[in-house]
Amino acid sequence: MTTDTSREELDAVVVGAGFAGMYMLYQLRDVLGLSARVFEAGDDVGGTWYWNRYPGARCDSESYLYCYSFDKDLAQEWTWSGKYPEQPEILRYLSHVADRFDLRRGIQFETRVTAAHFREDLNRWEIETDQGDRVLARYFITGVGCISAGQVPEIEGLENFEGEWHHTGAWPHEGVDFAGKRVGVIGTGSSGVQAIPVIARQADHLTVFQRTPQYTVPARHGTVTPEFLEEVKEQYDEIFEKTRFSAGGTPYGEPERSALDVDDEERRDIYEAAWEEGGFRFLLTTFSDIRIDRRANDTAAEFIRSKIRETIDDPETAEKLLPRDHPFGSKRTLIDTNYYETYNRDNVDLVDIRHAPIEEITANGLRTRDGEYDLDVIVFATGYDGMTGAFNKIDIRGRGGERLKEKWAEGPRAYLGLSPAGFPNMFMITGPGSPSVLSNMPPTIEQHVEYISDFVAYMREHDLETAEAEAGAEAEWVDHVNQTASETLYMLADSWYLGANIPGKPRVFMPYAGGLDVYREKCDEIAAAGYEGYVLRSRESVEA
Ligand code: N01
């Protein structure tokens, strides 16, 4: 970076124009009246929903909950067509929000932030982009997404492949024509289980390469009736209130009964009812201890295994699909439509690459330890460098030139998952150490955006120049995040929550597992106490 200071100065720079960056812009510009600019790599709004256009992509949160709550008219005027929102519909919704609040004028598209350095001499962030922009901003706010840095595994020979290949998170806008083709999908996480049934219907032949069998629950997707939507809209205030003060960002309520306090028949009936209802309710509304008690969890896991055996015609294929090496819910719960049924199709094969790993991608397909597979298209549904990957792509430096990447070499550290110590006036919307991905995303994003904008308003009122997390407060928070995770079953899976999918990444549980409700209370207390845990400096004190 150069040292020339004659450059445009803004109050705030925000990175990313997804759910987070869009609402942050609205708060900064339209509520607080600040000068703010969003830099966005894509050519339109949408974030994750702009990039993830793979077949079958839709959200696993129900439509009426996967939206903003901050504007009552917006909530009333938008109408969802399905129980779960499909990717194109979410994108239309976000585009509508952008139009409605005239957000695009504050967003610079096709521009990637490459560097952000805190200039101690100016108390400003100096931000650079790949388009040659250089701006100074008092606040540097990230809305970069938790699962946005796509991960294509390093498999020998990919460059020799003569067919086409795509990662689900960078899907071509014009789509991919699978008709008459031999397709291979690598990966059976959320993206894979959504894409596999759709690709199977379009392709001549589909081979699924599975490393770890996972638990997936039927979505029971369908249209929503006008009566249902009307009822929701009448009760939206109450629904949003419950959502805000819930652990997982839904209004479903928490079950109180233990899976071990009911007899086998009653337990099975409860699981059956939730299985029929579909979606996250199976995890969230059946029993209180599924996520914390291994014995309780085993009852849910065995129920799902029984469903897999019932659904799949070929016992050998069923056996390969049975998840056994981790508890149900310890990896992100998968929600599917006809996933297991897809393996009954004649044009679909399942290959276990745990026991016979992929050794090489060849010109014509791929080779595992046990066989060769000819393919025209390879789909990498292989996930993301979650939570920290998107930060590591930007050269972020705080006081004394400290690099965020180095600060996080042993795992991410930030007070409340929002503010890394040593990085004044930097805020991370749904950063590592916050509830983020363990909650329905819009409510957890709104909580962060509102916390940040209240904080910025407080700083203005009190004529404060910088706010910086105290190292001690950060350390206590990181300990608390680790302690909370250690009391759950999350630690028993090799998940991306733990960074286990990325070779060499430290094994640290990244999201906060204490719940959005508990987290919100903590943030509110901190704010009410004058932003306890932060060092606040006035202009005079920084100049002194
Ligand atoms: O990625 P994943 P995803 N060789 O990491 C396998 C959100 N999301 O894109 O389990 C072979 O979950 C890997 O195997 P294993 C959601 O939060 C939401 O599916 O590591 N295989 C796994 O099967 C989700 O959790 C929605 O052994 C390799 C798969 O690839 C997150 O995004 C939809 C491999 C990756 O699964 C990520 O989901 C989609 C290798 N080298 C995504 N590396 C909705 O709301 C990885 N795999 C609907």
XYZ file of C-alpha atoms and ligand atoms in Angstrom:
592
model
C 0.000 0.000 0.000
C 1.150 3.514 -0.658
C 1.264 6.196 1.993
C -0.466 8.897 -0.038
C -3.487 10.073 1.956
C -5.222 12.165 -0.708
C -7.886 9.636 -1.428
C -11.570 9.340 -1.072
C -12.711 9.062 2.506
C -15.855 7.284 3.593
C -17.362 6.589 6.967
C -17.608 2.893 6.251
C -16.629 0.221 3.774
C -18.592 -3.018 3.752
C -17.398 -6.144 1.952
C -20.063 -8.267 0.264
C -23.605 -7.613 -0.960
C -25.446 -10.630 0.386
C -28.060 -10.588 3.141
C -25.486 -9.110 5.547
C -23.889 -6.378 3.445
C -27.206 -5.188 2.040
C -28.789 -4.667 5.437
C -25.584 -3.116 6.785
C -25.635 -0.595 3.958
C -29.249 0.257 4.689
C -28.470 0.839 8.380
C -25.336 2.893 7.806
C -26.607 5.012 4.947
C -30.370 5.295 5.443
C -30.703 5.019 9.215
C -27.476 6.631 10.444
C -26.895 8.928 7.467
C -23.256 7.932 6.985
C -21.274 7.664 3.791
C -20.808 3.969 3.078
C -19.861 1.813 0.139
C -20.234 -1.892 -0.383
C -17.715 -3.686 -2.575
C -19.044 -6.839 -4.179
C -17.218 -9.310 -6.432
C -20.358 -10.434 -8.296
C -22.199 -8.281 -10.822
C -25.329 -8.090 -8.687
C -26.575 -8.556 -5.131
C -27.236 -11.952 -3.558
C -23.997 -13.255 -2.018
C -24.239 -16.985 -1.587
C -27.450 -17.041 -3.645
C -25.732 -15.241 -6.489
C -22.999 -17.875 -6.739
C -24.812 -21.094 -5.805
C -26.908 -21.806 -8.898
C -26.397 -25.568 -8.975
C -29.415 -27.750 -9.810
C -31.682 -28.225 -6.807
C -30.228 -25.291 -4.831
C -32.650 -24.016 -2.275
C -32.536 -22.963 1.337
C -33.175 -25.437 4.139
C -34.886 -22.788 6.272
C -38.577 -22.358 5.594
C -39.392 -19.457 3.270
C -41.358 -17.402 5.735
C -38.355 -17.450 8.090
C -35.626 -16.942 5.524
C -36.106 -13.231 5.074
C -35.504 -9.875 6.713
C -37.718 -8.835 9.599
C -36.521 -5.224 9.944
C -39.166 -3.705 7.703
C -42.799 -4.603 8.285
C -43.989 -3.537 4.850
C -41.320 -5.599 3.165
C -42.397 -8.666 5.149
C -46.028 -8.080 4.194
C -45.551 -7.414 0.504
C -43.315 -10.342 -0.457
C -44.945 -13.669 -1.305
C -43.022 -16.924 -1.338
C -44.196 -19.714 -3.587
C -42.761 -22.777 -1.842
C -42.282 -24.209 1.642
C -38.546 -23.730 1.109
C -37.215 -20.918 -1.055
C -35.524 -21.960 -4.305
C -32.291 -20.195 -5.239
C -33.836 -18.150 -8.106
C -36.618 -16.988 -5.814
C -34.214 -15.930 -3.052
C -32.253 -13.989 -5.633
C -35.462 -12.287 -6.817
C -36.280 -11.453 -3.202
C -32.857 -9.881 -2.601
C -33.098 -8.013 -5.880
C -36.485 -6.696 -4.779
C -34.949 -5.552 -1.464
C -32.152 -3.821 -3.382
C -34.705 -1.984 -5.550
C -37.009 -1.154 -2.695
C -34.275 0.508 -0.628
C -32.284 1.757 -3.603
C -29.265 -0.170 -2.407
C -27.449 -0.737 -5.710
C -26.370 2.891 -5.830
C -24.270 2.214 -2.716
C -22.713 -0.978 -4.077
C -19.736 -1.186 -6.385
C -20.072 -4.481 -8.262
C -17.431 -6.634 -9.931
C -14.955 -5.364 -7.407
C -13.073 -7.557 -4.983
C -11.460 -6.115 -1.875
C -7.855 -7.269 -1.887
C -6.429 -5.473 1.144
C -7.535 -3.577 4.235
C -4.885 -2.059 6.467
C -5.487 -0.083 9.629
C -3.519 3.155 9.371
C -2.532 4.028 12.922
C -1.349 7.482 11.833
C -4.850 8.316 10.576
C -7.058 5.975 12.610
C -8.605 4.896 9.361
C -8.795 1.728 7.337
C -7.132 1.931 3.974
C -8.874 -0.362 1.569
C -7.754 -1.537 -1.853
C -9.629 -3.426 -4.525
C -8.728 -5.418 -7.622
C -10.176 -2.566 -9.699
C -7.589 -0.128 -8.414
C -9.805 1.625 -5.845
C -8.123 3.012 -2.763
C -10.317 4.470 -0.072
C -10.025 5.436 3.538
C -12.807 4.486 5.921
C -13.368 4.853 9.610
C -15.135 1.488 9.811
C -14.249 -1.728 8.020
C -17.162 -4.151 8.101
C -17.213 -7.601 6.568
C -20.252 -9.413 5.229
C -18.164 -11.961 3.391
C -20.276 -15.011 4.250
C -19.351 -18.037 6.320
C -19.307 -20.513 3.463
C -18.130 -18.582 0.472
C -14.548 -19.712 -0.137
C -15.137 -22.797 -2.308
C -12.849 -25.773 -1.927
C -11.848 -27.906 -4.899
C -9.662 -30.653 -3.466
C -6.186 -31.041 -4.830
C -6.510 -34.224 -6.807
C -3.733 -35.100 -9.191
C -4.527 -34.674 -12.862
C -7.505 -32.281 -12.788
C -5.777 -30.154 -15.417
C -5.805 -33.153 -17.789
C -9.555 -33.716 -17.626
C -11.075 -33.236 -21.087
C -14.684 -32.908 -19.941
C -16.133 -29.959 -17.995
C -16.010 -29.583 -14.252
C -17.698 -27.194 -11.827
C -17.811 -26.453 -8.121
C -21.367 -26.060 -6.795
C -20.473 -22.691 -5.289
C -19.325 -21.159 -8.600
C -21.970 -22.514 -10.902
C -22.189 -21.166 -14.488
C -25.025 -18.668 -14.826
C -26.129 -20.253 -18.087
C -26.508 -23.650 -16.370
C -24.970 -26.993 -17.298
C -26.553 -29.359 -19.794
C -26.352 -32.892 -18.393
C -28.520 -34.530 -21.063
C -26.931 -37.670 -22.468
C -23.846 -37.243 -20.284
C -21.968 -39.373 -17.787
C -21.694 -37.278 -14.673
C -19.691 -37.747 -11.497
C -20.560 -35.892 -8.293
C -17.902 -35.785 -5.589
C -19.297 -34.907 -2.161
C -22.500 -35.689 -0.311
C -22.991 -32.707 2.023
C -25.865 -30.187 1.783
C -24.963 -29.175 -1.778
C -24.443 -32.752 -2.983
C -27.696 -34.144 -1.578
C -29.630 -31.311 -3.199
C -27.946 -31.609 -6.585
C -27.729 -35.414 -6.891
C -31.476 -36.185 -7.319
C -31.880 -33.429 -9.920
C -28.765 -34.347 -11.902
C -29.813 -38.022 -11.816
C -33.028 -37.115 -13.627
C -31.186 -35.165 -16.322
C -28.027 -37.190 -16.954
C -27.544 -40.366 -18.884
C -25.619 -41.796 -15.950
C -24.606 -40.488 -12.558
C -21.846 -41.806 -10.326
C -21.755 -40.439 -6.794
C -18.389 -40.518 -5.041
C -19.037 -40.584 -1.307
C -16.400 -40.215 1.383
C -18.627 -40.011 4.475
C -22.239 -41.170 4.597
C -24.349 -38.532 6.333
C -27.771 -38.264 7.925
C -30.337 -36.576 5.768
C -33.937 -35.787 6.590
C -36.660 -35.309 3.957
C -37.583 -31.694 3.355
C -41.207 -32.411 2.361
C -40.917 -29.523 0.001
C -44.071 -28.263 -1.664
C -46.008 -25.149 -2.484
C -47.476 -22.961 0.240
C -51.133 -22.065 0.217
C -52.356 -18.460 0.228
C -54.153 -19.262 3.516
C -50.874 -20.309 5.152
C -49.115 -17.160 3.973
C -51.973 -15.001 5.161
C -51.845 -16.592 8.593
C -48.068 -16.097 8.750
C -48.355 -12.459 7.756
C -50.993 -11.815 10.373
C -48.699 -13.267 13.011
C -45.395 -11.983 11.699
C -44.667 -9.716 14.686
C -45.001 -12.608 17.069
C -43.124 -15.033 14.800
C -40.179 -12.666 14.378
C -40.088 -11.964 18.102
C -39.904 -15.688 18.892
C -37.283 -16.142 16.216
C -35.085 -13.389 17.603
C -35.153 -14.886 21.074
C -34.666 -18.507 20.066
C -31.484 -20.560 20.044
C -31.608 -21.445 16.363
C -33.394 -18.474 14.803
C -36.734 -20.244 14.370
C -40.064 -19.870 16.195
C -40.536 -23.634 16.631
C -39.881 -23.658 20.382
C -37.531 -25.980 22.238
C -38.639 -29.490 23.205
C -38.413 -30.295 26.920
C -38.618 -34.086 26.945
C -35.597 -36.343 26.875
C -35.387 -39.097 24.251
C -34.510 -41.438 27.110
C -37.613 -40.693 29.186
C -40.125 -42.211 26.767
C -40.622 -45.833 25.766
C -39.585 -47.178 22.372
C -43.035 -46.906 20.857
C -43.648 -43.327 21.909
C -40.171 -42.325 20.775
C -40.702 -43.907 17.380
C -44.079 -42.139 17.032
C -42.465 -38.782 17.804
C -39.691 -39.386 15.275
C -42.207 -40.584 12.670
C -44.322 -37.447 13.065
C -41.262 -35.175 12.732
C -39.975 -37.224 9.763
C -43.328 -36.731 8.042
C -43.305 -33.009 8.788
C -39.754 -32.844 7.416
C -36.824 -30.452 7.592
C -34.974 -29.153 10.618
C -37.923 -29.874 12.897
C -36.642 -33.435 13.189
C -33.497 -32.138 14.900
C -34.996 -29.146 16.688
C -38.407 -30.211 17.951
C -38.277 -33.898 18.879
C -36.168 -34.227 22.045
C -34.132 -31.865 24.184
C -31.011 -33.999 24.424
C -30.323 -35.224 20.898
C -27.551 -32.696 20.438
C -25.890 -33.166 23.792
C -26.351 -36.765 24.947
C -24.829 -39.554 22.879
C -27.342 -42.164 24.057
C -30.268 -39.896 23.152
C -28.592 -39.101 19.862
C -28.171 -42.812 19.079
C -31.960 -43.234 19.102
C -32.353 -40.573 16.394
C -29.401 -41.930 14.423
C -30.818 -45.457 14.493
C -34.233 -44.187 13.410
C -32.648 -42.531 10.365
C -30.625 -45.644 9.562
C -33.863 -47.659 9.646
C -35.386 -45.216 7.141
C -32.375 -45.596 4.838
C -32.659 -49.399 4.926
C -36.417 -49.164 4.245
C -35.987 -46.804 1.301
C -33.127 -48.373 -0.616
C -33.855 -51.494 -2.651
C -30.297 -52.813 -2.831
C -29.023 -53.799 0.648
C -25.398 -53.337 -0.358
C -26.025 -49.741 -1.465
C -28.059 -49.118 1.698
C -25.183 -50.387 3.804
C -22.793 -47.930 2.120
C -25.159 -45.053 2.854
C -25.548 -45.771 6.576
C -23.881 -43.050 8.660
C -22.069 -44.595 11.589
C -18.914 -42.622 12.333
C -20.454 -39.467 13.805
C -23.557 -38.532 15.782
C -26.653 -37.176 14.037
C -26.483 -33.358 13.921
C -22.750 -33.187 14.669
C -22.185 -32.283 11.019
C -24.668 -29.832 9.507
C -27.988 -31.720 9.278
C -28.848 -32.380 5.654
C -32.308 -31.816 4.254
C -33.195 -33.506 0.986
C -35.829 -34.240 -1.605
C -35.711 -37.846 -2.882
C -32.057 -38.286 -2.021
C -32.129 -41.911 -0.884
C -34.763 -42.804 -3.509
C -32.322 -41.660 -6.181
C -30.127 -44.691 -5.470
C -32.969 -46.937 -6.672
C -32.629 -45.543 -10.181
C -30.953 -47.684 -12.817
C -28.724 -44.834 -13.972
C -27.167 -44.089 -10.570
C -24.214 -45.760 -8.858
C -22.632 -45.049 -5.513
C -18.878 -45.395 -5.063
C -17.315 -45.502 -1.620
C -14.164 -43.393 -1.748
C -13.459 -43.685 1.959
C -12.142 -47.211 1.406
C -10.997 -46.780 -2.181
C -9.956 -43.107 -2.482
C -9.744 -41.144 -5.702
C -6.158 -41.412 -6.891
C -6.199 -39.388 -10.057
C -8.348 -37.432 -12.430
C -7.641 -38.604 -15.938
C -8.407 -37.194 -19.377
C -11.592 -39.288 -19.513
C -12.789 -39.330 -15.939
C -11.283 -40.478 -12.696
C -9.541 -43.408 -11.152
C -10.010 -44.649 -7.615
C -7.892 -47.279 -5.947
C -10.401 -49.890 -7.174
C -11.570 -48.753 -10.575
C -11.791 -46.307 -13.491
C -14.860 -44.189 -14.207
C -15.447 -42.509 -17.563
C -17.080 -39.119 -17.107
C -18.121 -36.172 -19.251
C -18.793 -33.822 -16.343
C -17.410 -33.715 -12.793
C -19.312 -31.783 -10.137
C -17.342 -30.849 -7.061
C -19.825 -30.618 -4.191
C -16.797 -30.600 -1.947
C -17.641 -27.659 0.268
C -15.827 -24.633 1.590
C -12.976 -23.328 3.649
C -15.645 -22.279 6.135
C -15.747 -19.218 8.383
C -12.140 -18.122 7.904
C -11.453 -18.868 4.216
C -13.031 -15.674 2.903
C -11.013 -13.562 5.391
C -7.774 -15.229 4.433
C -8.276 -14.165 0.827
C -8.017 -10.503 1.879
C -4.772 -9.028 3.182
C -6.197 -7.660 6.448
C -3.764 -5.956 8.813
C -4.418 -4.298 12.136
C -2.259 -2.383 14.579
C 1.453 -2.741 14.064
C 0.790 -4.347 10.689
C -0.409 -7.562 12.345
C -1.992 -9.837 9.755
C -5.362 -11.313 10.616
C -4.325 -14.530 8.915
C -1.367 -14.842 11.269
C -3.382 -13.883 14.321
C -5.722 -16.740 13.359
C -3.029 -19.281 12.524
C -4.076 -21.475 15.465
C -7.795 -20.759 14.984
C -9.931 -17.617 14.702
C -10.020 -15.187 17.628
C -12.417 -12.291 18.008
C -14.395 -10.764 20.837
C -18.016 -11.942 20.402
C -16.978 -13.285 17.010
C -17.320 -9.676 15.894
C -14.205 -7.731 16.750
C -10.647 -9.076 16.614
C -8.394 -7.424 19.235
C -5.763 -5.278 17.534
C -8.117 -4.428 14.652
C -9.867 -1.210 15.721
C -13.228 -0.316 14.159
C -13.395 -3.632 12.326
C -16.610 -5.627 12.626
C -17.378 -9.026 11.136
C -21.017 -9.824 10.444
C -21.486 -13.497 11.437
C -17.778 -13.878 12.047
C -16.200 -16.958 13.646
C -17.150 -17.150 17.331
C -20.726 -15.983 16.762
C -23.882 -18.134 16.350
C -23.879 -17.597 12.558
C -24.184 -20.939 10.781
C -25.758 -22.690 13.768
C -28.762 -20.412 13.379
C -31.163 -19.576 10.609
C -29.029 -16.901 8.924
C -31.279 -13.819 8.483
C -32.068 -13.327 12.206
C -28.452 -13.852 13.222
C -27.325 -11.395 10.516
C -29.891 -8.827 11.628
C -28.738 -9.120 15.238
C -25.138 -8.400 14.219
C -25.988 -5.577 11.838
C -28.128 -3.872 14.478
C -25.448 -4.332 17.137
C -22.855 -2.753 14.839
C -25.051 0.163 13.821
C -26.038 0.838 17.453
C -22.360 0.757 18.341
C -21.468 3.170 15.540
C -24.290 5.505 16.656
C -22.967 5.323 20.234
C -19.465 6.194 19.052
C -20.779 9.235 17.222
C -22.824 10.386 20.195
C -19.811 10.050 22.487
C -17.368 11.500 19.998
C -15.290 8.339 19.945
C -12.633 7.772 17.363
C -11.910 4.081 17.773
C -13.367 1.000 19.424
C -11.118 -1.973 19.869
C -11.695 -5.278 21.609
C -9.547 -5.800 24.707
C -7.221 -8.769 24.371
C -8.465 -10.140 27.716
C -12.129 -9.887 26.721
C -11.322 -11.606 23.450
C -9.461 -14.425 25.217
C -12.364 -14.963 27.622
C -14.825 -15.083 24.757
C -12.733 -17.557 22.769
C -12.494 -19.782 25.881
C -16.238 -19.558 26.308
C -16.840 -20.524 22.647
C -14.548 -23.541 23.060
C -16.047 -24.541 26.381
C -19.598 -24.323 24.994
C -18.681 -26.469 21.989
C -16.956 -29.030 24.185
C -20.272 -29.706 25.936
C -21.938 -30.718 22.665
C -21.601 -33.621 20.258
C -20.239 -31.314 17.576
C -16.727 -32.246 18.601
C -17.269 -35.859 17.513
C -17.436 -35.262 13.751
C -14.866 -34.292 11.167
C -16.929 -31.326 10.023
C -16.169 -28.048 8.322
C -17.357 -26.396 11.571
C -14.077 -27.740 12.968
C -12.056 -27.025 9.842
C -11.571 -30.779 9.423
C -12.288 -30.675 5.678
C -9.286 -28.500 4.928
C -5.893 -30.203 5.095
C -3.696 -28.460 7.666
C -6.431 -26.237 9.118
C -6.359 -26.150 12.940
C -9.092 -28.222 14.545
C -11.071 -25.501 16.323
C -14.854 -25.323 16.546
C -15.608 -22.015 14.859
C -19.256 -21.031 15.394
C -20.700 -20.234 18.830
C -22.893 -23.116 20.008
C -24.546 -21.295 22.922
C -27.562 -20.166 20.871
C -28.667 -16.912 19.295
C -30.883 -16.089 22.305
C -28.053 -16.374 24.845
C -25.685 -14.567 22.509
C -28.107 -11.702 21.927
C -28.540 -11.234 25.677
C -24.776 -11.144 26.130
C -24.372 -8.538 23.370
C -27.201 -6.450 24.817
C -25.601 -6.516 28.270
C -22.260 -5.475 26.826
C -23.867 -2.582 24.952
C -25.868 -1.495 28.007
C -22.642 -1.402 30.027
C -21.107 1.084 27.558
C -19.545 -1.600 25.341
C -17.721 -3.461 28.022
C -14.689 -5.364 26.783
C -13.767 -2.679 24.264
C -11.175 0.040 24.611
C -12.940 3.212 23.459
C -10.775 6.155 22.499
C -11.900 9.689 21.925
C -10.282 11.890 19.289
C -8.309 13.744 21.955
C -6.978 10.556 23.503
C -5.812 9.088 20.181
C -4.147 12.381 19.302
C -2.463 12.653 22.680
O -20.114 -28.833 1.713
P -19.839 -29.894 2.886
P -21.507 -28.366 1.100
N -12.509 -35.997 -1.465
O -18.511 -29.532 3.440
C -16.827 -34.214 0.532
C -24.354 -24.735 3.599
N -25.293 -25.098 2.562
O -21.218 -27.438 0.011
O -17.895 -35.516 4.801
C -13.723 -36.515 -1.409
O -20.953 -29.998 3.827
C -17.168 -34.235 1.986
O -16.839 -35.478 2.545
P -16.537 -35.585 4.147
C -24.509 -25.635 4.816
O -24.229 -24.924 5.978
C -26.597 -24.866 2.800
O -22.366 -29.549 0.816
O -15.677 -34.393 4.495
N -14.787 -35.937 -0.856
C -18.659 -33.942 1.927
O -19.376 -35.082 1.570
C -23.473 -26.683 4.539
O -23.060 -27.376 5.686
C -27.526 -25.234 1.881
O -15.846 -36.856 4.293
C -14.595 -34.738 -0.319
C -18.732 -32.935 0.795
O -17.608 -33.176 -0.025
C -22.368 -25.863 3.906
O -23.048 -24.917 3.100
C -27.139 -25.834 0.699
C -13.340 -34.104 -0.344
C -18.678 -31.505 1.277
O -19.752 -31.259 2.116
C -21.429 -26.641 3.039
O -22.165 -27.599 2.279
C -25.799 -26.043 0.470
C -12.278 -34.796 -0.942
N -11.039 -34.272 -0.967
C -24.881 -25.675 1.407
N -13.462 -32.918 0.268
C -28.942 -25.024 2.193
O -29.391 -24.292 3.034
C -14.748 -32.816 0.659
N -15.429 -33.921 0.294
C -29.793 -25.841 1.446
